[in-house]
CSV table of C-alpha atoms and ligand atoms in Angstrom, one decimal:
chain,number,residue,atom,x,y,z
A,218,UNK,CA,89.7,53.4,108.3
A,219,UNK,CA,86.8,54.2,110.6
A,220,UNK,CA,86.7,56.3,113.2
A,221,UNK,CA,83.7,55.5,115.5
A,222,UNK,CA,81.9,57.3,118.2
A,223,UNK,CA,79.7,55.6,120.9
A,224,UNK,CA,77.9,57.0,123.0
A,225,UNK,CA,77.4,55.3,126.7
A,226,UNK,CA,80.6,53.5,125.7
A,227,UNK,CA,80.6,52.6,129.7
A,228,UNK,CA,77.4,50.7,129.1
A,229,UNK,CA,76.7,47.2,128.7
A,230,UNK,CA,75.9,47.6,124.8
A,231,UNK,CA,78.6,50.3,124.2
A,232,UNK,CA,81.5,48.8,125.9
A,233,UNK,CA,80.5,45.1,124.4
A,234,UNK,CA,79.9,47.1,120.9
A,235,UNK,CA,83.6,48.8,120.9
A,236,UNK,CA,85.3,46.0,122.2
A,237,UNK,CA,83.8,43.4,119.2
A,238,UNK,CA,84.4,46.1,116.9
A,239,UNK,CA,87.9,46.6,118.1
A,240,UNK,CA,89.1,43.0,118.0
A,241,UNK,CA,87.1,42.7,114.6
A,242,UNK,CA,88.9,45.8,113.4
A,243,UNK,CA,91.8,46.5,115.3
A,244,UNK,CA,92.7,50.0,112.9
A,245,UNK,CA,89.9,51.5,113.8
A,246,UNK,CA,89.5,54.0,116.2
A,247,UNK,CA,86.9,53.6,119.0
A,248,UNK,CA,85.7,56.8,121.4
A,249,UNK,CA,83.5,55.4,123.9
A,250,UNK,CA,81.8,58.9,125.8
A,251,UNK,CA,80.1,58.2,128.9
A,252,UNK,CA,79.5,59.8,132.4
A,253,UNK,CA,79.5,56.8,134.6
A,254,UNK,CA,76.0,57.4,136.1
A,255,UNK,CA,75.1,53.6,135.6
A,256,UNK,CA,76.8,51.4,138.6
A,257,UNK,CA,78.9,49.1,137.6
A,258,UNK,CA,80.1,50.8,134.0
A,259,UNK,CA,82.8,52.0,135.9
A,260,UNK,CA,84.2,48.2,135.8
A,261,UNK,CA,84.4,48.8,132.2
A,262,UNK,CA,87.2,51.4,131.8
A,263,UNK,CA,89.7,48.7,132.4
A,264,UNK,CA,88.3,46.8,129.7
A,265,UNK,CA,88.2,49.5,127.5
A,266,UNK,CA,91.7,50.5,128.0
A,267,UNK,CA,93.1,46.9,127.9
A,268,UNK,CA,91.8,46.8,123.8
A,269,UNK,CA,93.0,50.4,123.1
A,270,UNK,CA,90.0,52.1,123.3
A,271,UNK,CA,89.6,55.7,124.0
A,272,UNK,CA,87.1,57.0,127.3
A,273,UNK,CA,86.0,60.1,127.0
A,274,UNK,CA,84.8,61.0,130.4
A,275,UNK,CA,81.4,63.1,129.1
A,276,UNK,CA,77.7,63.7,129.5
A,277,UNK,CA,76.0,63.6,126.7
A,278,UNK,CA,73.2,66.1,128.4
A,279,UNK,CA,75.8,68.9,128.1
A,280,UNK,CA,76.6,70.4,124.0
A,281,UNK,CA,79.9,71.3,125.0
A,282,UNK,CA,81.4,67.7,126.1
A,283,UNK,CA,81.2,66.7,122.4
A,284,UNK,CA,83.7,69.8,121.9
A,285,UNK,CA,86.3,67.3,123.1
A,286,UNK,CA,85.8,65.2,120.0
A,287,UNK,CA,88.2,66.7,117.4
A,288,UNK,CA,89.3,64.0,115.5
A,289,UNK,CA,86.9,63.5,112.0
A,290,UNK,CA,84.0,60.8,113.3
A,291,UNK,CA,82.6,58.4,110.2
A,292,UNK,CA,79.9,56.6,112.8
A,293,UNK,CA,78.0,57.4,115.5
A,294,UNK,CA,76.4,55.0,117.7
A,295,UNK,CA,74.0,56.2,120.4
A,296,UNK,CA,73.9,53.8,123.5
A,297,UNK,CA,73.7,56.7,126.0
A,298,UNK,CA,70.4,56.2,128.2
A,299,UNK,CA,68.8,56.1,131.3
A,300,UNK,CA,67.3,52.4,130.4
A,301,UNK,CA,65.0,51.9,132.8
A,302,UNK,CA,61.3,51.7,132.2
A,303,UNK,CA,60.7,52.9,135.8
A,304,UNK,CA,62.5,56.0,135.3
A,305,UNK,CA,60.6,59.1,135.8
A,306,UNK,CA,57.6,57.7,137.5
A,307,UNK,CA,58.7,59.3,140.7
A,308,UNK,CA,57.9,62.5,139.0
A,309,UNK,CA,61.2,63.4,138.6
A,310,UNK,CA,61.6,63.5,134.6
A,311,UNK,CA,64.5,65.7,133.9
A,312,UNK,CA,67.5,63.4,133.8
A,313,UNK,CA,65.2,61.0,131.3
A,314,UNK,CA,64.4,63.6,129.2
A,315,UNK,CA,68.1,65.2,129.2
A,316,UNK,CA,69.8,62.5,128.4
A,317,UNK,CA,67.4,60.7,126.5
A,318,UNK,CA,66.0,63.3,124.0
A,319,UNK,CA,68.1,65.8,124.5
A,320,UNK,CA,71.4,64.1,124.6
A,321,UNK,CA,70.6,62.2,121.3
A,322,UNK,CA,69.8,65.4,119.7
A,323,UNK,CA,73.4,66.9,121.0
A,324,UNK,CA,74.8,63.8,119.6
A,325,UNK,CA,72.9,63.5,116.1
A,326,UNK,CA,74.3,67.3,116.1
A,327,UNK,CA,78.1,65.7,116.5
A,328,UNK,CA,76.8,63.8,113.7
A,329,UNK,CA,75.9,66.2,111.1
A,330,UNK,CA,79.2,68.6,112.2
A,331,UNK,CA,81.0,65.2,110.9
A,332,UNK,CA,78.6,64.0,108.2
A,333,UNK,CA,78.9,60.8,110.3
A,334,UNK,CA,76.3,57.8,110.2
A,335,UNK,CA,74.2,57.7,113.1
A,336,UNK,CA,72.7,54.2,115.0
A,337,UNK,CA,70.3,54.8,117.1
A,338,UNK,CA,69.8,51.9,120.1
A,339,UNK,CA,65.9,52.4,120.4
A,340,UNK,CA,64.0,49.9,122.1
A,341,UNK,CA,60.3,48.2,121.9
A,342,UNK,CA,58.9,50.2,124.5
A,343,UNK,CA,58.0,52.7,121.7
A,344,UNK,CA,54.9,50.3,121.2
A,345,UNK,CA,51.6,51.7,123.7
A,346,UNK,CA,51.4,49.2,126.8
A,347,UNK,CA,47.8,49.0,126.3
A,348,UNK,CA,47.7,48.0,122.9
A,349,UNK,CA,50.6,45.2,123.7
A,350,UNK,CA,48.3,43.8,126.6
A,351,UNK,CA,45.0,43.5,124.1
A,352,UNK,CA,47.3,41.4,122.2
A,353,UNK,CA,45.3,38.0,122.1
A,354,UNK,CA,47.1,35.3,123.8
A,355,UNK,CA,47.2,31.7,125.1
A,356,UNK,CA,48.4,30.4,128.4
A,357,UNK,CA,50.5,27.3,128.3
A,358,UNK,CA,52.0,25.3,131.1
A,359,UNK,CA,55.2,27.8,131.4
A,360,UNK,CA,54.5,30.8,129.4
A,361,UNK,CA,52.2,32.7,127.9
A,362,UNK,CA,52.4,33.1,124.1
A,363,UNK,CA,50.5,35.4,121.2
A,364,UNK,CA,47.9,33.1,119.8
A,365,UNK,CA,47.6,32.6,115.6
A,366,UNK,CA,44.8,35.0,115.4
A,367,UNK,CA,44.8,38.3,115.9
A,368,UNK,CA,43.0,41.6,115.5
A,369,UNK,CA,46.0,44.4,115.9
A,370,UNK,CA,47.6,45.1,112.9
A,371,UNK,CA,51.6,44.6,113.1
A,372,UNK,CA,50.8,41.4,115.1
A,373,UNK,CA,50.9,37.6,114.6
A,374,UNK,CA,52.2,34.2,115.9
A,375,UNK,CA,55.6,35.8,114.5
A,376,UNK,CA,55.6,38.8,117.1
A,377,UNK,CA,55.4,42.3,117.0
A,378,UNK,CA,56.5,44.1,113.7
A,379,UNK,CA,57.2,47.7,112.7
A,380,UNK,CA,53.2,48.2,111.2
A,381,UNK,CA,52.4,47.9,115.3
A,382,UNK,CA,50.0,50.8,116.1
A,383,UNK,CA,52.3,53.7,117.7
A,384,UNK,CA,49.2,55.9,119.4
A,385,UNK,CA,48.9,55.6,123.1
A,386,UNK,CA,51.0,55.4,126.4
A,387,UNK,CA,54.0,53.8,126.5
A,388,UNK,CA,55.6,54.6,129.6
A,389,UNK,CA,58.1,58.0,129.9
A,390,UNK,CA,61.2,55.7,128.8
A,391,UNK,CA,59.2,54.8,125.9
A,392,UNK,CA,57.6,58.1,125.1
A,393,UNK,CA,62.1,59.9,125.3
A,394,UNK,CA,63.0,57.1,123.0
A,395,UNK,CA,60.1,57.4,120.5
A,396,UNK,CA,60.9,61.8,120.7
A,397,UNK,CA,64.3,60.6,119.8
A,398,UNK,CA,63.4,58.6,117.1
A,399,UNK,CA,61.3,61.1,115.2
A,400,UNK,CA,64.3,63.4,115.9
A,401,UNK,CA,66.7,60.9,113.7
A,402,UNK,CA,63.8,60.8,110.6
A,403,UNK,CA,63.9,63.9,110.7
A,404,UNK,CA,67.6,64.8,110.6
A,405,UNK,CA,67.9,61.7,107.4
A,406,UNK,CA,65.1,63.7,106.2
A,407,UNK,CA,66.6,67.5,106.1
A,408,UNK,CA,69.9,66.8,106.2
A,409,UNK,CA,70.3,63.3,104.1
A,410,UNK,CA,72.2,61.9,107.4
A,411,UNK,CA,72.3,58.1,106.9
A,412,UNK,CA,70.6,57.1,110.2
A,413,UNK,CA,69.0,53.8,111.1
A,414,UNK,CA,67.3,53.2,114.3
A,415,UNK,CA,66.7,49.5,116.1
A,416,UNK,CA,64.3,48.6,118.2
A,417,UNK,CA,65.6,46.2,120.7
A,418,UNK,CA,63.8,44.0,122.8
A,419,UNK,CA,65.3,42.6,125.6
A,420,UNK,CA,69.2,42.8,124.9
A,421,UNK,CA,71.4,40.9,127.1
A,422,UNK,CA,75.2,38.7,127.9
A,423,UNK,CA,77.7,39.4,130.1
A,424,UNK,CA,78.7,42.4,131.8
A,425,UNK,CA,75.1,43.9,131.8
A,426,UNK,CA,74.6,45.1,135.3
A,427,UNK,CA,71.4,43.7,136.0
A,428,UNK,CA,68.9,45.3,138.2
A,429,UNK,CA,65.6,44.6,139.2
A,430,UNK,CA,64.1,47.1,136.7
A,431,UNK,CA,66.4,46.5,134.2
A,432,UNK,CA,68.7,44.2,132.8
A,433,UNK,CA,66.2,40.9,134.3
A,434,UNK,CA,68.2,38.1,132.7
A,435,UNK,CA,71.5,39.0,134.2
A,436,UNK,CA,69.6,39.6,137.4
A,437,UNK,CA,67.9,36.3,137.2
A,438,UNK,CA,70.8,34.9,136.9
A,439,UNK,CA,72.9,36.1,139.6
A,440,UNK,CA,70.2,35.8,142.1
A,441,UNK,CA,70.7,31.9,141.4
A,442,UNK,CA,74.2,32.2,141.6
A,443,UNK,CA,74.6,33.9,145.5
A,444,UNK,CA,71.3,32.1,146.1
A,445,UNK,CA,69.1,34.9,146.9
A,446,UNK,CA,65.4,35.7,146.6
A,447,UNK,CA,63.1,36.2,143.5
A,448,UNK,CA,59.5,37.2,143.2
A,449,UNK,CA,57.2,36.6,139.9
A,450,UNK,CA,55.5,40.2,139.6
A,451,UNK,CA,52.1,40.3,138.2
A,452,UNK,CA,49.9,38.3,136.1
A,453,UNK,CA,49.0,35.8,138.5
A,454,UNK,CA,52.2,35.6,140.3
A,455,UNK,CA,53.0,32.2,137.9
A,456,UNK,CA,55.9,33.7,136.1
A,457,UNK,CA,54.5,33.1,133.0
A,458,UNK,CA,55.0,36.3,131.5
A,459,UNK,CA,57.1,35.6,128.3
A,460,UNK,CA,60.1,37.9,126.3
A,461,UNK,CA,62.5,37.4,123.4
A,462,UNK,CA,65.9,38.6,124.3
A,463,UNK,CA,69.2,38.8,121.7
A,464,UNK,CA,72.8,38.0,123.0
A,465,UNK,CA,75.0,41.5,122.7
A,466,UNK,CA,77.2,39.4,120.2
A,467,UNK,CA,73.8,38.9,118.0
A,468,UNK,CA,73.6,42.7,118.0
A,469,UNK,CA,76.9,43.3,117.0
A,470,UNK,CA,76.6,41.5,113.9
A,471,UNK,CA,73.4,43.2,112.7
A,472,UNK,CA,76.1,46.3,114.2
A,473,UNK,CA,78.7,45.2,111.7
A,474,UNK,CA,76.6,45.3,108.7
A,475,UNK,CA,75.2,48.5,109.8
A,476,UNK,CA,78.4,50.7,109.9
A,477,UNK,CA,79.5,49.2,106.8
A,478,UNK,CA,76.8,48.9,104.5
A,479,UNK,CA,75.1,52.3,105.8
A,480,UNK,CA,73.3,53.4,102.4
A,481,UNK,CA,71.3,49.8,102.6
A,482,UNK,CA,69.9,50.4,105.8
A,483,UNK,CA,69.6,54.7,106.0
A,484,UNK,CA,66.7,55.8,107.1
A,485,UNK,CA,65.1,52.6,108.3
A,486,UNK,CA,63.6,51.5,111.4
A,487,UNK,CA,64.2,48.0,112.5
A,488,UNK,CA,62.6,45.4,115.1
A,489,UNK,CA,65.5,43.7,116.8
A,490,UNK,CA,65.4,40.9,119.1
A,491,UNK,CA,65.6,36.8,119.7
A,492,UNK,CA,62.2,36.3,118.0
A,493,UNK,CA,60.5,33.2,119.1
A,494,UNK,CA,63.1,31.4,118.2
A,495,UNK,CA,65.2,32.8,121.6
A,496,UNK,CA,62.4,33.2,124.1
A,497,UNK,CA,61.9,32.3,127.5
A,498,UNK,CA,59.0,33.2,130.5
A,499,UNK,CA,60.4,33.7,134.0
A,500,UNK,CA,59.8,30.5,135.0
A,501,UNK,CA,61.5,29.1,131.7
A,502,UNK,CA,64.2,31.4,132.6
A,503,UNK,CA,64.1,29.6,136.5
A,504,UNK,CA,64.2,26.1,135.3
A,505,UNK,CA,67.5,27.0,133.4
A,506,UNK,CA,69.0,29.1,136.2
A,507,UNK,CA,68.9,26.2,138.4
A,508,UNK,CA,70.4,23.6,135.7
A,509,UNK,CA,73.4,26.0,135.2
A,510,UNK,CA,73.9,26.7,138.8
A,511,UNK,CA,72.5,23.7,140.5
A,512,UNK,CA,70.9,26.0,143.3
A,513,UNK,CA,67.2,26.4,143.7
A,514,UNK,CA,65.9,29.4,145.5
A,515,UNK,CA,63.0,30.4,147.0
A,516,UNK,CA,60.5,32.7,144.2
A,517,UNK,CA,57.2,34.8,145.7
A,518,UNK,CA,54.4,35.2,144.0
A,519,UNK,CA,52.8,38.7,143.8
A,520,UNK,CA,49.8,38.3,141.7
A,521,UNK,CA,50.0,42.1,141.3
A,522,UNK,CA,50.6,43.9,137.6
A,523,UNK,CA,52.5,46.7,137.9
A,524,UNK,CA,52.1,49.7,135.9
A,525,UNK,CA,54.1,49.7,132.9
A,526,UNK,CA,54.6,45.9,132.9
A,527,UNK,CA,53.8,43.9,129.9
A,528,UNK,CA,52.5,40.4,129.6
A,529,UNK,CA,54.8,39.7,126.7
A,530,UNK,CA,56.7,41.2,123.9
A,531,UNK,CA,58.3,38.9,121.3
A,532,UNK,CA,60.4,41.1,118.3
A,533,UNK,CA,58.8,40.4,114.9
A,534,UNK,CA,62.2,40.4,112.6
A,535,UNK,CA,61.1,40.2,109.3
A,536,UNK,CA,61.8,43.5,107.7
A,537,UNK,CA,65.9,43.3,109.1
A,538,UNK,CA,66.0,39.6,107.2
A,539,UNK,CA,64.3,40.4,104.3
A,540,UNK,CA,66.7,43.2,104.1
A,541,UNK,CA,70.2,41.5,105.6
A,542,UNK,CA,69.8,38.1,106.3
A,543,UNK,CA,70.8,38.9,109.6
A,544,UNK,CA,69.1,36.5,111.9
A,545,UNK,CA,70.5,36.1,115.8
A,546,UNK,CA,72.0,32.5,116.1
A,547,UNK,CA,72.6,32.2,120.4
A,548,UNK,CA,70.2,30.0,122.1
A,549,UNK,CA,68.8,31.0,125.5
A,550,UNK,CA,70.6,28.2,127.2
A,551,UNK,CA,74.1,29.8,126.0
A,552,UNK,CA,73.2,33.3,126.4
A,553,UNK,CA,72.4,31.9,130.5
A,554,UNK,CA,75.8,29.7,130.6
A,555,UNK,CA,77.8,32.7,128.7
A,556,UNK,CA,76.1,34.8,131.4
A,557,UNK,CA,76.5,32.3,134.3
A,558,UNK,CA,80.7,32.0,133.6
A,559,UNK,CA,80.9,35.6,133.6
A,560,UNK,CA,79.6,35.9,137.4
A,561,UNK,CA,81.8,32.7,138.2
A,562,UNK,CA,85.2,34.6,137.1
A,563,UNK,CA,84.4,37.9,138.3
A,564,UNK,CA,82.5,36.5,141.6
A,565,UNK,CA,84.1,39.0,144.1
A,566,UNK,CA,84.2,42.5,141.8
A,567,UNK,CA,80.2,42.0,141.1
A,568,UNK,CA,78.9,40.8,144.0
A,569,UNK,CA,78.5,44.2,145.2
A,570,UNK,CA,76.7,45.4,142.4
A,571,UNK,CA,74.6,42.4,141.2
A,572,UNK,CA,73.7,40.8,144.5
B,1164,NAD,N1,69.7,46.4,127.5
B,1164,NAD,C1,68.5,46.3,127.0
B,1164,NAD,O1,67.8,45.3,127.2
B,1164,NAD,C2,68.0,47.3,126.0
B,1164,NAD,C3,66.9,47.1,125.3
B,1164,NAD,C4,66.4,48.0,124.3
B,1164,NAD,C5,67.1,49.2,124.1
B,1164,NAD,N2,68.2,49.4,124.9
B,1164,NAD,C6,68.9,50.7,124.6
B,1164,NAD,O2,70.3,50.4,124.4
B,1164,NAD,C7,71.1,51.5,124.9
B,1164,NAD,C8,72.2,50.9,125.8
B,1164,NAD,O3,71.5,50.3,126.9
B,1164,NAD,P1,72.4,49.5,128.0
B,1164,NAD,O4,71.6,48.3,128.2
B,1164,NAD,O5,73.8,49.4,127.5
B,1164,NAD,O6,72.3,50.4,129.3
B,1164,NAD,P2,73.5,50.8,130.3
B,1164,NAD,O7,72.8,51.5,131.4
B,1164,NAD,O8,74.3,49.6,130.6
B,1164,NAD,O9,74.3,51.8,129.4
B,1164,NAD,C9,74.0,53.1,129.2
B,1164,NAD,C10,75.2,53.9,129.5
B,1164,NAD,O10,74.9,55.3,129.4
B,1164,NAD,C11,75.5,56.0,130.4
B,1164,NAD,N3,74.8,57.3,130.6
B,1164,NAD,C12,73.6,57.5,131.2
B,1164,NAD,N4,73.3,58.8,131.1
B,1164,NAD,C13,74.3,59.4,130.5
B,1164,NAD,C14,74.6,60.8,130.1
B,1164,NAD,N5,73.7,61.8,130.4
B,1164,NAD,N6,75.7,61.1,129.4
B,1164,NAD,C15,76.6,60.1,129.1
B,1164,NAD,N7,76.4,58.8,129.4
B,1164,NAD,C16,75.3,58.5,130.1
B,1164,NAD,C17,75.5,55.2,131.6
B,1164,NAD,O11,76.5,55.5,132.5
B,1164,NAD,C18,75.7,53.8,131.0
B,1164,NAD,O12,77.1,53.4,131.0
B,1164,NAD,C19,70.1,52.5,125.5
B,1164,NAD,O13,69.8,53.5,124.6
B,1164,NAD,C20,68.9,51.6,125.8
B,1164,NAD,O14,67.7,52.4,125.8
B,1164,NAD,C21,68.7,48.5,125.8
């Protein structure tokens, strides 16, 4: 009998995370803590309450709204963010940093109060920009890709792996969710809390609510579907600019194994993602939108790169199979058509907020 918090339960990973774990386990109990601030999570209550799952209507930037969690927690999972690796460069940094550092903090505290197990949903932004563009690569006809030889430690043909040199920028999303991680070490370190953190690449399925600075495959997708504008940013303008991305069902098996085998993976850090086995450019990801949907739109070209913007990022995942055998198993094609279905049976409640 588990009793499991998770933290941006609203969100596209929490609400997908307690509602796999709920049908998987339907004893357990599943508090999903969330303050709504992302549009569209909203859509998600009904969910939630349709599989039994408690909403706790909370931010996770205040101590005191983890008060309302009385009943003895065995896991937490943090998916409480402000995602976005735009977010702060307006100047304004406070929510980011709230939520992002602070709020894990608050909740690794909920942890130790409940000698819980804590997951931590980092992401591979930790890595320095810079470093990730002198990455050696080869252009192809649709992508680019990292060439077999490389200088950078951490890096081959395989992608990037944990060994990849940490010093340097890494935008301010980045820079909140590597704070946080050194904050989980450090409370498996003092206070033998079994913590693991992932570091997802490009995470996606259905219900994400895609926007343009986050969430690019659902927005890919649905700008297909209503038949809307796209532009290729950067790099050319050519869309070549390539990224591995893991269907939310591929996370929640490696999810599974986590909260259940928790002293095999405590105090590990993990690259999670597709690998180059589930990969796809923008104009890969183009070609596919317009077999699924049969529409062809129009797509810009602004040769411009953007600050923060990387040329690719494919997850290295050899530590989490040496370790699990967990390996993710859904093709790009059926993360797009799992993706595409959603949008055709919920046309008229997204529209507003994906289109
Ligand atoms: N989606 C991806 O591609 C991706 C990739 C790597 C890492 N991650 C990480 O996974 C986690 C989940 O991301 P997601 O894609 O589900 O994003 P999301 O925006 O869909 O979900 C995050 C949820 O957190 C909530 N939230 C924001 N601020 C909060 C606060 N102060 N208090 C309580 N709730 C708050 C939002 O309302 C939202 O429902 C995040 O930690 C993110 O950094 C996501």
């Amino acid at each position: 009998m588990h009793t499991i918090l998770i933290t941006g339960g609203a969100g596209f990973v929490g609400s997908n995370l307690a509602i796999l774990l709920k049908e998987k386990y339907p004893s357990y109990s599943i508090l999903c803590m969330d303050n709504l601030k992302r549009r569209g999570s909203e859509l998600n209550l009904i969910r939630l309450r349709g599989h039994g799952i408690t909403f706790i209507h909370g931010d996770i930037r205040q101590k005191n709204d983890f008060d309302q969690i009385i009943t003895p927690v065995s896991c937490v999972i943090d998916a409480a963010a402000e995602p976005s690796v735009l977010a702060g460069l307006d100047g304004n940094t406070d929510y980011l940093i709230e939520t992002n550092l602070n709020g894990t903090v608050h909740a690794l505290n909920l942890a130790l109060k409940h000698k819980a197990n804590f997951i931590f949903l980092s992401t591979s932004r930790v890595y320095p920009i810079k470093t990730i563009e002198e990455i050696i690569t080869t252009e192809n006809d649709t992508r680019f890709d990292i060439a077999a030889s490389q200088q950078i430690k951490g890096v081959s043909a395989a992608g990037i792996s944990e060994d990849f040199p940490l010093r340097g920028s890494r935008s301010l999303y980045g820079a909140t969710k590597l704070a946080s991680e050194l904050m989980v070490e450090e409370y498996h370190e003092m206070f033998g809390l079994n913590t693991v953190i992932n570091r997802c690449g490009v995470i996606t399925g259905p219900h994400q609510m895609g926007k343009i600075d986050q969430g690019v495959v659902v927005l890919w997708m649905a700008r297909h579907f209503w038949k809307n504008k796209l532009s290729y940013v950067g790099y050319g303008g050519t869309g070549k600019q390539l990224r591995d991305m893991i269907h939310i069902k591929d996370l929640f098996s490696l999810i599974d194994l986590q909260i259940h085998q928790e002293k095999k993976f405590a105090g590990h850090t993990f690259n999670i993602g597709g690998t180059n086995k589930v990969s796809a450019s923008l104009q890969e990801l183009t070609t596919l939108c317009h077999q699924i949907t049969g529409n062809k739109i129009l797509i810009d070209a602004i040769p411009e790169t953007r600050k923060a913007d990387i040329r690719l990022y494919i997850s290295d995942c050899h530590k989490i199979q040496t370790l699990s055998q967990w390996e993710p198993m859904i093709s790009v094609e059926e993360i797009l058509q799992d993706i595409f279905l959603w949008i055709k049976d919920n046309e008229k409640q997204l529209k507003p907020i994906l289109n």
